[in-house]
């Protein structure tokens, strides 16, 4: 009797426990990033953020649910090397889930926004090097992932800087900021609708089997942009303004308009994130279930049972409820002080970067993108607006993520190998 036939049920049970733990980490850390700008800018309360995340993250994950998870996510290792020893894949995926989850727990406790994708990647690389030797790792992929540490925050930072400068110039430096806001905000609303639709069509819905070309997605997104603009104009008209109180109250009125916009961007960010990052938790879990159910055969694809997504979605919600507030505080208030207009520029810049990355196939991390965008908004107000100590800590936690995941994964891999043989 093979090891997999002998301990199959135990492996599935362990995979579910570790997968839930990993999904908890995604909720505590990654979802908190997606919501940090909206909460930090006081556009929505933490309770509203949790409600939005529960609905839209779950929708994103559920729509992404028909996805056939590649047996080993991201093509980091070559699965054919494991066909003679399929139990190594099971040990490896279990140790990767546990290692990434523990690192996310440590990071969330400290309030560091780290990348769940990179935690999983580091863990899988660790077990592959330890169990199969360095030649089993596709180092080109790993190199691309490392390059994204620079590419995504810089791109998002530049876009956020330009966006916020445009808001400052067109609206806040105008003689009548409120009138200027009513004139220019519909343009920003179109941008929101357009970018969000692009993120969803390119990244979110490809799993449902809706594979639109870039041009088709572009046309659909323009339509959505137009609808959101109309909706926004109607909502904006309902905002009442007190004419007295000079410039101060017109600034408040402008921020309230941007507060309405932040509701849209928060929902969008949660949906895009759910469709994209839930796979971090459920990918390795699906791989274990697939190997056990096929009695040790390593196929090209692992069909995703529906209950795995429910488990992932549930874990994310629990993570957000328990530890999410710490990372929300770092992204929302720790790096620089955010108002609805600044938060809007940061979130839109992050979403735009995700679209550009999807269109060009660049590797990207939502976390790094958002932190870069918040940084860009801070820089638009001058260096003194940034908290450099918090930034230093964040950058160090990013650099440690891959090696931390790898080291923990190697330890767990040899523990499991020792226990099961």
mmCIF file of C-alpha atoms in Angstrom:
data_model
loop_
_atom_site.group_PDB
_atom_site.id
_atom_site.type_symbol
_atom_site.label_atom_id
_atom_site.label_comp_id
_atom_site.label_asym_id
_atom_site.label_seq_id
_atom_site.Cartn_x
_atom_site.Cartn_y
_atom_site.Cartn_z
ATOM 1 C CA UNK A 1 0.000 0.000 0.000
ATOM 2 C CA UNK A 2 1.429 3.390 -0.945
ATOM 3 C CA UNK A 3 1.934 6.142 1.633
ATOM 4 C CA UNK A 4 -0.809 8.191 -0.067
ATOM 5 C CA UNK A 5 -3.361 5.341 0.028
ATOM 6 C CA UNK A 6 -2.433 4.653 3.661
ATOM 7 C CA UNK A 7 -2.651 8.214 5.008
ATOM 8 C CA UNK A 8 -4.891 9.847 2.332
ATOM 9 C CA UNK A 9 -7.642 11.032 4.679
ATOM 10 C CA UNK A 10 -5.132 12.437 7.143
ATOM 11 C CA UNK A 11 -3.394 14.365 4.331
ATOM 12 C CA UNK A 12 -6.712 15.883 3.212
ATOM 13 C CA UNK A 13 -7.587 16.822 6.799
ATOM 14 C CA UNK A 14 -4.167 18.461 7.321
ATOM 15 C CA UNK A 15 -4.512 20.275 3.982
ATOM 16 C CA UNK A 16 -7.909 21.669 5.021
ATOM 17 C CA UNK A 17 -6.614 22.843 8.405
ATOM 18 C CA UNK A 18 -3.467 24.426 6.916
ATOM 19 C CA UNK A 19 -5.462 25.849 3.984
ATOM 20 C CA UNK A 20 -7.927 27.518 6.366
ATOM 21 C CA UNK A 21 -4.980 28.895 8.387
ATOM 22 C CA UNK A 22 -3.441 30.243 5.167
ATOM 23 C CA UNK A 23 -6.768 31.808 4.087
ATOM 24 C CA UNK A 24 -6.965 33.371 7.559
ATOM 25 C CA UNK A 25 -3.542 34.913 6.879
ATOM 26 C CA UNK A 26 -4.700 36.234 3.507
ATOM 27 C CA UNK A 27 -7.663 37.903 5.242
ATOM 28 C CA UNK A 28 -5.603 39.310 8.099
ATOM 29 C CA UNK A 29 -2.918 40.728 5.818
ATOM 30 C CA UNK A 30 -3.824 41.016 2.140
ATOM 31 C CA UNK A 31 -7.488 41.973 2.402
ATOM 32 C CA UNK A 32 -6.557 44.509 5.035
ATOM 33 C CA UNK A 33 -4.251 46.129 2.449
ATOM 34 C CA UNK A 34 -7.046 46.331 -0.069
ATOM 35 C CA UNK A 35 -9.256 48.062 2.522
ATOM 36 C CA UNK A 36 -6.550 50.127 4.255
ATOM 37 C CA UNK A 37 -6.784 53.211 2.049
ATOM 38 C CA UNK A 38 -10.590 53.432 2.291
ATOM 39 C CA UNK A 39 -10.620 53.070 6.087
ATOM 40 C CA UNK A 40 -7.534 55.229 6.655
ATOM 41 C CA UNK A 41 -9.052 58.095 4.672
ATOM 42 C CA UNK A 42 -12.235 57.792 6.811
ATOM 43 C CA UNK A 43 -14.345 57.311 3.643
ATOM 44 C CA UNK A 44 -15.784 54.140 5.197
ATOM 45 C CA UNK A 45 -15.749 52.740 8.729
ATOM 46 C CA UNK A 46 -13.943 49.527 9.610
ATOM 47 C CA UNK A 47 -17.331 47.784 9.982
ATOM 48 C CA UNK A 48 -18.384 48.865 6.470
ATOM 49 C CA UNK A 49 -14.990 47.725 5.154
ATOM 50 C CA UNK A 50 -15.520 44.279 6.659
ATOM 51 C CA UNK A 51 -19.019 44.048 5.113
ATOM 52 C CA UNK A 52 -17.714 45.123 1.684
ATOM 53 C CA UNK A 53 -14.834 42.664 1.948
ATOM 54 C CA UNK A 54 -17.092 39.791 2.986
ATOM 55 C CA UNK A 55 -19.399 40.340 -0.010
ATOM 56 C CA UNK A 56 -16.941 41.331 -2.737
ATOM 57 C CA UNK A 57 -13.961 39.164 -1.755
ATOM 58 C CA UNK A 58 -16.342 36.228 -1.613
ATOM 59 C CA UNK A 59 -17.865 37.153 -4.985
ATOM 60 C CA UNK A 60 -14.412 37.523 -6.494
ATOM 61 C CA UNK A 61 -13.338 34.165 -5.099
ATOM 62 C CA UNK A 62 -16.604 32.489 -6.067
ATOM 63 C CA UNK A 63 -16.552 33.763 -9.657
ATOM 64 C CA UNK A 64 -12.928 32.738 -9.830
ATOM 65 C CA UNK A 65 -14.151 29.446 -8.458
ATOM 66 C CA UNK A 66 -14.634 27.592 -11.707
ATOM 67 C CA UNK A 67 -10.934 27.973 -12.200
ATOM 68 C CA UNK A 68 -8.920 24.846 -12.769
ATOM 69 C CA UNK A 69 -5.965 25.448 -10.501
ATOM 70 C CA UNK A 70 -2.733 24.428 -12.148
ATOM 71 C CA UNK A 71 -1.419 21.550 -10.025
ATOM 72 C CA UNK A 72 1.499 23.600 -8.882
ATOM 73 C CA UNK A 73 0.643 27.258 -8.986
ATOM 74 C CA UNK A 74 2.815 29.725 -10.901
ATOM 75 C CA UNK A 75 4.887 27.033 -12.637
ATOM 76 C CA UNK A 76 7.583 27.380 -10.001
ATOM 77 C CA UNK A 77 8.531 23.714 -10.044
ATOM 78 C CA UNK A 78 8.258 20.997 -12.658
ATOM 79 C CA UNK A 79 5.595 18.501 -11.406
ATOM 80 C CA UNK A 80 6.808 15.675 -13.671
ATOM 81 C CA UNK A 81 9.883 15.349 -11.436
ATOM 82 C CA UNK A 82 7.528 14.158 -8.697
ATOM 83 C CA UNK A 83 5.710 11.381 -10.575
ATOM 84 C CA UNK A 84 7.801 8.622 -8.956
ATOM 85 C CA UNK A 85 7.448 10.103 -5.433
ATOM 86 C CA UNK A 86 3.980 11.720 -5.360
ATOM 87 C CA UNK A 87 3.990 11.886 -1.547
ATOM 88 C CA UNK A 88 6.761 14.532 -1.834
ATOM 89 C CA UNK A 89 4.295 16.827 -3.584
ATOM 90 C CA UNK A 90 1.821 16.313 -0.717
ATOM 91 C CA UNK A 91 4.510 17.019 1.941
ATOM 92 C CA UNK A 92 5.703 20.000 -0.051
ATOM 93 C CA UNK A 93 2.277 21.584 -0.471
ATOM 94 C CA UNK A 94 1.361 20.983 3.189
ATOM 95 C CA UNK A 95 4.642 22.480 4.397
ATOM 96 C CA UNK A 96 4.238 25.429 1.975
ATOM 97 C CA UNK A 97 0.746 26.215 3.308
ATOM 98 C CA UNK A 98 1.842 25.994 6.927
ATOM 99 C CA UNK A 99 5.061 27.981 6.380
ATOM 100 C CA UNK A 100 3.322 30.792 4.470
ATOM 101 C CA UNK A 101 0.486 30.921 7.022
ATOM 102 C CA UNK A 102 2.874 31.189 9.982
ATOM 103 C CA UNK A 103 4.849 33.976 8.291
ATOM 104 C CA UNK A 104 1.594 35.833 7.522
ATOM 105 C CA UNK A 105 0.509 35.462 11.144
ATOM 106 C CA UNK A 106 3.801 36.952 12.384
ATOM 107 C CA UNK A 107 3.586 39.809 9.848
ATOM 108 C CA UNK A 108 -0.085 40.558 10.628
ATOM 109 C CA UNK A 109 0.603 40.611 14.376
ATOM 110 C CA UNK A 110 3.295 43.237 13.749
ATOM 111 C CA UNK A 111 1.054 45.097 11.293
ATOM 112 C CA UNK A 112 3.451 44.604 8.339
ATOM 113 C CA UNK A 113 1.762 44.509 4.926
ATOM 114 C CA UNK A 114 3.556 41.607 3.194
ATOM 115 C CA UNK A 115 2.689 39.741 0.004
ATOM 116 C CA UNK A 116 0.818 36.450 0.383
ATOM 117 C CA UNK A 117 1.834 35.480 -3.151
ATOM 118 C CA UNK A 118 5.493 35.863 -2.266
ATOM 119 C CA UNK A 119 5.070 33.954 1.003
ATOM 120 C CA UNK A 120 3.666 30.975 -0.924
ATOM 121 C CA UNK A 121 6.299 31.284 -3.659
ATOM 122 C CA UNK A 122 9.112 31.350 -1.096
ATOM 123 C CA UNK A 123 7.684 28.309 0.651
ATOM 124 C CA UNK A 124 7.319 26.285 -2.572
ATOM 125 C CA UNK A 125 10.871 27.198 -3.656
ATOM 126 C CA UNK A 126 12.133 26.121 -0.214
ATOM 127 C CA UNK A 127 10.600 22.661 -0.333
ATOM 128 C CA UNK A 128 11.624 22.148 -3.979
ATOM 129 C CA UNK A 129 15.275 22.968 -3.289
ATOM 130 C CA UNK A 130 15.309 20.793 -0.158
ATOM 131 C CA UNK A 131 13.348 17.847 -1.520
ATOM 132 C CA UNK A 132 14.227 17.777 -5.209
ATOM 133 C CA UNK A 133 17.405 19.823 -5.596
ATOM 134 C CA UNK A 134 17.972 23.345 -6.998
ATOM 135 C CA UNK A 135 17.582 22.226 -10.635
ATOM 136 C CA UNK A 136 13.867 21.475 -10.056
ATOM 137 C CA UNK A 137 13.094 25.167 -9.554
ATOM 138 C CA UNK A 138 12.349 27.322 -12.585
ATOM 139 C CA UNK A 139 14.623 30.165 -11.540
ATOM 140 C CA UNK A 140 13.489 32.411 -14.401
ATOM 141 C CA UNK A 141 10.022 32.603 -12.796
ATOM 142 C CA UNK A 142 11.565 33.374 -9.396
ATOM 143 C CA UNK A 143 13.699 36.110 -10.972
ATOM 144 C CA UNK A 144 10.588 37.694 -12.478
ATOM 145 C CA UNK A 145 8.880 37.650 -9.090
ATOM 146 C CA UNK A 146 11.872 39.368 -7.475
ATOM 147 C CA UNK A 147 11.799 42.028 -10.217
ATOM 148 C CA UNK A 148 8.159 42.762 -9.339
ATOM 149 C CA UNK A 149 9.328 44.035 -5.930
ATOM 150 C CA UNK A 150 10.628 47.089 -7.730
ATOM 151 C CA UNK A 151 8.312 47.243 -10.746
ATOM 152 C CA UNK A 152 4.895 47.232 -9.033
ATOM 153 C CA UNK A 153 5.436 49.783 -6.224
ATOM 154 C CA UNK A 154 7.325 52.181 -8.525
ATOM 155 C CA UNK A 155 4.648 52.051 -11.270
ATOM 156 C CA UNK A 156 1.812 52.527 -8.764
ATOM 157 C CA UNK A 157 3.722 55.277 -6.950
ATOM 158 C CA UNK A 158 4.264 57.266 -10.152
ATOM 159 C CA UNK A 159 0.595 56.936 -11.207
ATOM 160 C CA UNK A 160 -0.642 57.919 -7.702
ATOM 161 C CA UNK A 161 1.719 60.914 -7.612
ATOM 162 C CA UNK A 162 0.432 62.188 -10.988
ATOM 163 C CA UNK A 163 -3.222 61.502 -10.100
ATOM 164 C CA UNK A 164 -3.036 63.351 -6.803
ATOM 165 C CA UNK A 165 -1.108 66.255 -8.342
ATOM 166 C CA UNK A 166 -3.897 66.554 -10.946
ATOM 167 C CA UNK A 167 -6.541 66.617 -8.167
ATOM 168 C CA UNK A 168 -4.521 69.275 -6.289
ATOM 169 C CA UNK A 169 -4.061 71.451 -9.385
ATOM 170 C CA UNK A 170 -7.534 71.117 -10.918
ATOM 171 C CA UNK A 171 -9.638 71.151 -7.737
ATOM 172 C CA UNK A 172 -7.955 72.164 -4.479
ATOM 173 C CA UNK A 173 -5.946 75.094 -5.897
ATOM 174 C CA UNK A 174 -8.993 76.436 -7.746
ATOM 175 C CA UNK A 175 -10.705 79.638 -6.539
ATOM 176 C CA UNK A 176 -13.921 77.664 -6.017
ATOM 177 C CA UNK A 177 -12.863 74.076 -5.178
ATOM 178 C CA UNK A 178 -16.464 72.853 -4.969
ATOM 179 C CA UNK A 179 -17.469 74.043 -8.425
ATOM 180 C CA UNK A 180 -14.206 72.621 -9.796
ATOM 181 C CA UNK A 181 -14.946 69.280 -8.106
ATOM 182 C CA UNK A 182 -18.379 69.116 -9.724
ATOM 183 C CA UNK A 183 -16.768 69.862 -13.089
ATOM 184 C CA UNK A 184 -13.843 67.416 -12.936
ATOM 185 C CA UNK A 185 -14.976 64.586 -10.646
ATOM 186 C CA UNK A 186 -17.149 62.941 -13.369
ATOM 187 C CA UNK A 187 -13.901 62.480 -15.318
ATOM 188 C CA UNK A 188 -12.319 60.686 -12.359
ATOM 189 C CA UNK A 189 -15.494 58.625 -12.001
ATOM 190 C CA UNK A 190 -15.187 57.487 -15.594
ATOM 191 C CA UNK A 191 -11.593 56.460 -14.810
ATOM 192 C CA UNK A 192 -12.756 54.444 -11.787
ATOM 193 C CA UNK A 193 -15.447 52.589 -13.738
ATOM 194 C CA UNK A 194 -13.126 51.984 -16.661
ATOM 195 C CA UNK A 195 -10.156 50.724 -14.628
ATOM 196 C CA UNK A 196 -12.299 48.579 -12.324
ATOM 197 C CA UNK A 197 -14.064 46.962 -15.275
ATOM 198 C CA UNK A 198 -10.669 46.311 -16.900
ATOM 199 C CA UNK A 199 -9.318 44.697 -13.715
ATOM 200 C CA UNK A 200 -12.411 42.510 -13.458
ATOM 201 C CA UNK A 201 -12.622 41.504 -17.111
ATOM 202 C CA UNK A 202 -8.907 40.781 -17.493
ATOM 203 C CA UNK A 203 -8.101 39.349 -14.089
ATOM 204 C CA UNK A 204 -11.343 38.446 -12.395
ATOM 205 C CA UNK A 205 -13.517 36.715 -14.950
ATOM 206 C CA UNK A 206 -11.029 34.746 -17.037
ATOM 207 C CA UNK A 207 -11.648 31.801 -14.677
ATOM 208 C CA UNK A 208 -15.368 31.674 -15.443
ATOM 209 C CA UNK A 209 -14.430 30.850 -19.010
ATOM 210 C CA UNK A 210 -15.108 34.412 -20.193
ATOM 211 C CA UNK A 211 -11.875 34.974 -22.095
ATOM 212 C CA UNK A 212 -12.228 38.396 -23.668
ATOM 213 C CA UNK A 213 -9.480 39.848 -25.824
ATOM 214 C CA UNK A 214 -7.813 43.059 -24.603
ATOM 215 C CA UNK A 215 -9.796 45.077 -27.223
ATOM 216 C CA UNK A 216 -13.164 43.545 -26.220
ATOM 217 C CA UNK A 217 -12.414 44.230 -22.565
ATOM 218 C CA UNK A 218 -11.498 47.820 -23.483
ATOM 219 C CA UNK A 219 -14.884 48.435 -25.154
ATOM 220 C CA UNK A 220 -16.868 46.830 -22.317
ATOM 221 C CA UNK A 221 -14.888 48.803 -19.754
ATOM 222 C CA UNK A 222 -15.673 52.094 -21.506
ATOM 223 C CA UNK A 223 -19.381 51.260 -21.267
ATOM 224 C CA UNK A 224 -19.081 50.503 -17.558
ATOM 225 C CA UNK A 225 -17.124 53.750 -17.097
ATOM 226 C CA UNK A 226 -19.969 55.721 -18.657
ATOM 227 C CA UNK A 227 -22.586 54.043 -16.393
ATOM 228 C CA UNK A 228 -20.523 54.706 -13.236
ATOM 229 C CA UNK A 229 -20.099 58.350 -14.293
ATOM 230 C CA UNK A 230 -23.889 58.789 -14.566
ATOM 231 C CA UNK A 231 -24.435 57.058 -11.222
ATOM 232 C CA UNK A 232 -21.764 59.225 -9.614
ATOM 233 C CA UNK A 233 -23.266 62.445 -10.981
ATOM 234 C CA UNK A 234 -26.671 61.480 -9.520
ATOM 235 C CA UNK A 235 -25.134 60.670 -6.113
ATOM 236 C CA UNK A 236 -23.017 63.833 -6.173
ATOM 237 C CA UNK A 237 -26.139 65.976 -6.681
ATOM 238 C CA UNK A 238 -27.578 64.543 -3.483
ATOM 239 C CA UNK A 239 -24.625 65.795 -1.409
ATOM 240 C CA UNK A 240 -25.706 68.992 0.315
ATOM 241 C CA UNK A 241 -23.175 71.756 0.896
ATOM 242 C CA UNK A 242 -23.128 74.589 3.398
ATOM 243 C CA UNK A 243 -22.173 77.688 1.416
ATOM 244 C CA UNK A 244 -20.767 79.598 4.390
ATOM 245 C CA UNK A 245 -17.449 79.047 6.141
ATOM 246 C CA UNK A 246 -15.182 80.023 3.227
ATOM 247 C CA UNK A 247 -12.601 77.666 1.766
ATOM 248 C CA UNK A 248 -12.524 75.222 4.658
ATOM 249 C CA UNK A 249 -16.107 74.074 4.107
ATOM 250 C CA UNK A 250 -15.639 73.830 0.336
ATOM 251 C CA UNK A 251 -12.677 71.509 1.004
ATOM 252 C CA UNK A 252 -14.948 69.414 3.246
ATOM 253 C CA UNK A 253 -17.559 69.308 0.487
ATOM 254 C CA UNK A 254 -14.920 68.194 -2.034
ATOM 255 C CA UNK A 255 -13.694 65.469 0.312
ATOM 256 C CA UNK A 256 -17.288 64.260 0.740
ATOM 257 C CA UNK A 257 -17.561 63.887 -3.036
ATOM 258 C CA UNK A 258 -14.357 61.840 -3.047
ATOM 259 C CA UNK A 259 -15.789 59.833 -0.137
ATOM 260 C CA UNK A 260 -18.572 58.676 -2.495
ATOM 261 C CA UNK A 261 -15.927 57.659 -5.051
ATOM 262 C CA UNK A 262 -14.017 55.682 -2.412
ATOM 263 C CA UNK A 263 -17.053 53.426 -1.910
ATOM 264 C CA UNK A 264 -16.747 52.344 -5.557
ATOM 265 C CA UNK A 265 -12.971 51.860 -5.401
ATOM 266 C CA UNK A 266 -13.205 49.846 -2.153
ATOM 267 C CA UNK A 267 -15.706 47.392 -3.680
ATOM 268 C CA UNK A 268 -13.599 47.139 -6.828
ATOM 269 C CA UNK A 269 -10.379 46.511 -4.969
ATOM 270 C CA UNK A 270 -12.017 43.760 -2.893
ATOM 271 C CA UNK A 271 -13.430 42.049 -5.981
ATOM 272 C CA UNK A 272 -10.171 42.160 -7.936
ATOM 273 C CA UNK A 273 -8.309 40.925 -4.887
ATOM 274 C CA UNK A 274 -10.726 38.086 -4.191
ATOM 275 C CA UNK A 275 -10.513 36.831 -7.753
ATOM 276 C CA UNK A 276 -6.742 37.002 -7.767
ATOM 277 C CA UNK A 277 -5.312 36.134 -4.374
ATOM 278 C CA UNK A 278 -7.664 33.542 -2.928
ATOM 279 C CA UNK A 279 -5.826 31.056 -5.153
ATOM 280 C CA UNK A 280 -2.786 31.494 -2.867
ATOM 281 C CA UNK A 281 -4.602 29.644 -0.129
ATOM 282 C CA UNK A 282 -6.602 27.177 -2.194
ATOM 283 C CA UNK A 283 -4.028 26.358 -4.912
ATOM 284 C CA UNK A 284 -1.792 24.089 -2.783
ATOM 285 C CA UNK A 285 -4.877 22.678 -0.996
ATOM 286 C CA UNK A 286 -6.424 21.683 -4.357
ATOM 287 C CA UNK A 287 -3.118 20.069 -5.366
ATOM 288 C CA UNK A 288 -3.110 17.848 -2.240
ATOM 289 C CA UNK A 289 -6.775 16.861 -2.683
ATOM 290 C CA UNK A 290 -6.143 16.029 -6.343
ATOM 291 C CA UNK A 291 -3.090 13.811 -5.649
ATOM 292 C CA UNK A 292 -4.878 11.923 -2.850
ATOM 293 C CA UNK A 293 -8.091 11.403 -4.853
ATOM 294 C CA UNK A 294 -6.186 10.136 -7.906
ATOM 295 C CA UNK A 295 -4.238 7.674 -5.689
ATOM 296 C CA UNK A 296 -0.930 9.430 -6.211
ATOM 297 C CA UNK A 297 -1.181 10.357 -9.881
ATOM 298 C CA UNK A 298 0.146 13.821 -10.639
ATOM 299 C CA UNK A 299 -2.031 15.151 -13.441
ATOM 300 C CA UNK A 300 -1.664 18.432 -15.245
ATOM 301 C CA UNK A 301 -4.757 19.969 -13.671
ATOM 302 C CA UNK A 302 -6.525 19.784 -10.350
ATOM 303 C CA UNK A 303 -10.245 20.497 -10.626
ATOM 304 C CA UNK A 304 -11.336 22.700 -7.780
ATOM 305 C CA UNK A 305 -14.135 21.236 -5.591
ATOM 306 C CA UNK A 306 -16.640 23.933 -4.554
ATOM 307 C CA UNK A 307 -16.133 23.385 -0.812
ATOM 308 C CA UNK A 308 -12.481 24.409 -1.104
ATOM 309 C CA UNK A 309 -13.561 27.914 -2.143
ATOM 310 C CA UNK A 310 -16.044 28.130 0.734
ATOM 311 C CA UNK A 311 -13.215 27.136 3.092
ATOM 312 C CA UNK A 312 -10.949 29.794 1.548
ATOM 313 C CA UNK A 313 -13.634 32.485 1.648
ATOM 314 C CA UNK A 314 -14.494 31.622 5.268
ATOM 315 C CA UNK A 315 -10.853 31.760 6.362
ATOM 316 C CA UNK A 316 -10.397 35.162 4.743
ATOM 317 C CA UNK A 317 -13.399 36.636 6.564
ATOM 318 C CA UNK A 318 -12.229 35.273 9.949
ATOM 319 C CA UNK A 319 -8.724 36.676 9.342
ATOM 320 C CA UNK A 320 -10.070 40.119 8.512
ATOM 321 C CA UNK A 321 -12.291 40.145 11.610
ATOM 322 C CA UNK A 322 -9.537 39.049 14.017
ATOM 323 C CA UNK A 323 -6.246 40.652 12.931
ATOM 324 C CA UNK A 324 -7.117 42.796 9.908
ATOM 325 C CA UNK A 325 -7.241 46.080 11.828
ATOM 326 C CA UNK A 326 -3.453 46.063 12.447
ATOM 327 C CA UNK A 327 -2.455 46.052 8.780
ATOM 328 C CA UNK A 328 -5.315 48.434 7.929
ATOM 329 C CA UNK A 329 -3.754 50.883 10.405
ATOM 330 C CA UNK A 330 -0.300 50.628 8.776
ATOM 331 C CA UNK A 331 -1.516 51.127 5.194
ATOM 332 C CA UNK A 332 -4.299 53.579 6.057
ATOM 333 C CA UNK A 333 -2.568 55.845 8.576
ATOM 334 C CA UNK A 334 0.999 54.659 9.258
ATOM 335 C CA UNK A 335 2.748 55.596 5.994
ATOM 336 C CA UNK A 336 1.154 59.007 5.455
ATOM 337 C CA UNK A 337 -2.049 60.734 6.564
ATOM 338 C CA UNK A 338 -4.872 59.980 4.098
ATOM 339 C CA UNK A 339 -8.022 61.938 3.239
ATOM 340 C CA UNK A 340 -10.709 60.630 0.810
ATOM 341 C CA UNK A 341 -9.066 62.446 -2.149
ATOM 342 C CA UNK A 342 -5.608 61.017 -1.318
ATOM 343 C CA UNK A 343 -7.017 57.555 -0.636
ATOM 344 C CA UNK A 344 -8.889 57.708 -3.936
ATOM 345 C CA UNK A 345 -5.710 58.569 -5.869
ATOM 346 C CA UNK A 346 -3.822 55.715 -4.168
ATOM 347 C CA UNK A 347 -6.511 53.056 -4.717
ATOM 348 C CA UNK A 348 -7.119 54.045 -8.331
ATOM 349 C CA UNK A 349 -3.366 54.028 -9.025
ATOM 350 C CA UNK A 350 -3.039 50.549 -7.519
ATOM 351 C CA UNK A 351 -5.962 49.222 -9.583
ATOM 352 C CA UNK A 352 -4.499 50.827 -12.743
ATOM 353 C CA UNK A 353 -1.154 49.135 -12.121
ATOM 354 C CA UNK A 354 -2.923 45.767 -11.769
ATOM 355 C CA UNK A 355 -4.585 46.371 -15.170
ATOM 356 C CA UNK A 356 -1.306 47.319 -16.848
ATOM 357 C CA UNK A 357 0.326 44.239 -15.338
ATOM 358 C CA UNK A 358 -2.491 41.945 -16.513
ATOM 359 C CA UNK A 359 -2.290 43.358 -20.006
ATOM 360 C CA UNK A 360 1.498 42.954 -20.234
ATOM 361 C CA UNK A 361 1.896 39.792 -18.140
ATOM 362 C CA UNK A 362 4.185 41.432 -15.572
ATOM 363 C CA UNK A 363 4.348 39.663 -12.211
ATOM 364 C CA UNK A 364 2.664 41.732 -9.522
ATOM 365 C CA UNK A 365 1.680 41.816 -5.874
ATOM 366 C CA UNK A 366 -1.418 43.746 -4.750
ATOM 367 C CA UNK A 367 0.337 44.577 -1.472
ATOM 368 C CA UNK A 368 3.449 46.114 -2.994
ATOM 369 C CA UNK A 369 1.319 48.005 -5.497
ATOM 370 C CA UNK A 370 -0.893 49.579 -2.832
ATOM 371 C CA UNK A 371 1.974 50.520 -0.541
ATOM 372 C CA UNK A 372 3.765 52.089 -3.540
ATOM 373 C CA UNK A 373 0.628 54.049 -4.416
ATOM 374 C CA UNK A 374 0.166 55.382 -0.872
ATOM 375 C CA UNK A 375 3.830 56.385 -0.960
ATOM 376 C CA UNK A 376 3.309 58.263 -4.249
ATOM 377 C CA UNK A 377 0.424 60.249 -2.741
ATOM 378 C CA UNK A 378 2.592 61.073 0.297
ATOM 379 C CA UNK A 379 5.430 62.254 -1.952
ATOM 380 C CA UNK A 380 3.049 64.559 -3.848
ATOM 381 C CA UNK A 381 2.720 66.435 -0.531
ATOM 382 C CA UNK A 382 6.486 66.492 0.099
ATOM 383 C CA UNK A 383 8.952 64.214 1.933
ATOM 384 C CA UNK A 384 7.872 65.483 5.371
ATOM 385 C CA UNK A 385 4.408 63.938 4.821
ATOM 386 C CA UNK A 386 5.928 60.416 4.942
ATOM 387 C CA UNK A 387 6.690 58.296 7.999
ATOM 388 C CA UNK A 388 10.106 56.948 6.950
ATOM 389 C CA UNK A 389 10.464 54.651 9.995
ATOM 390 C CA UNK A 390 7.274 52.746 9.090
ATOM 391 C CA UNK A 391 8.415 52.592 5.461
ATOM 392 C CA UNK A 392 11.793 51.133 6.431
ATOM 393 C CA UNK A 393 10.092 48.385 8.444
ATOM 394 C CA UNK A 394 7.772 47.553 5.536
ATOM 395 C CA UNK A 395 10.643 47.257 3.032
ATOM 396 C CA UNK A 396 12.618 44.985 5.382
ATOM 397 C CA UNK A 397 9.536 42.764 5.905
ATOM 398 C CA UNK A 398 9.207 42.486 2.083
ATOM 399 C CA UNK A 399 12.828 41.394 1.699
ATOM 400 C CA UNK A 400 12.458 38.796 4.459
ATOM 401 C CA UNK A 401 9.224 37.266 3.047
ATOM 402 C CA UNK A 402 10.741 34.878 0.456
ATOM 403 C CA UNK A 403 13.600 33.535 2.639
ATOM 404 C CA UNK A 404 11.287 33.283 5.703
ATOM 405 C CA UNK A 405 8.737 31.238 3.738
ATOM 406 C CA UNK A 406 11.507 29.045 2.286
ATOM 407 C CA UNK A 407 13.245 28.356 5.618
ATOM 408 C CA UNK A 408 10.016 27.438 7.439
ATOM 409 C CA UNK A 409 8.898 25.271 4.531
ATOM 410 C CA UNK A 410 12.184 23.281 4.530
ATOM 411 C CA UNK A 411 11.815 22.556 8.268
ATOM 412 C CA UNK A 412 8.192 21.374 7.892
ATOM 413 C CA UNK A 413 9.023 19.334 4.774
ATOM 414 C CA UNK A 414 11.646 17.273 6.618
ATOM 415 C CA UNK A 415 9.357 16.942 9.661
ATOM 416 C CA UNK A 416 6.554 15.485 7.483
ATOM 417 C CA UNK A 417 9.017 13.282 5.620
ATOM 418 C CA UNK A 418 10.318 11.987 8.960
ATOM 419 C CA UNK A 419 6.790 11.333 10.266
ATOM 420 C CA UNK A 420 5.354 9.561 7.200
ATOM 421 C CA UNK A 421 8.513 8.229 5.541
#
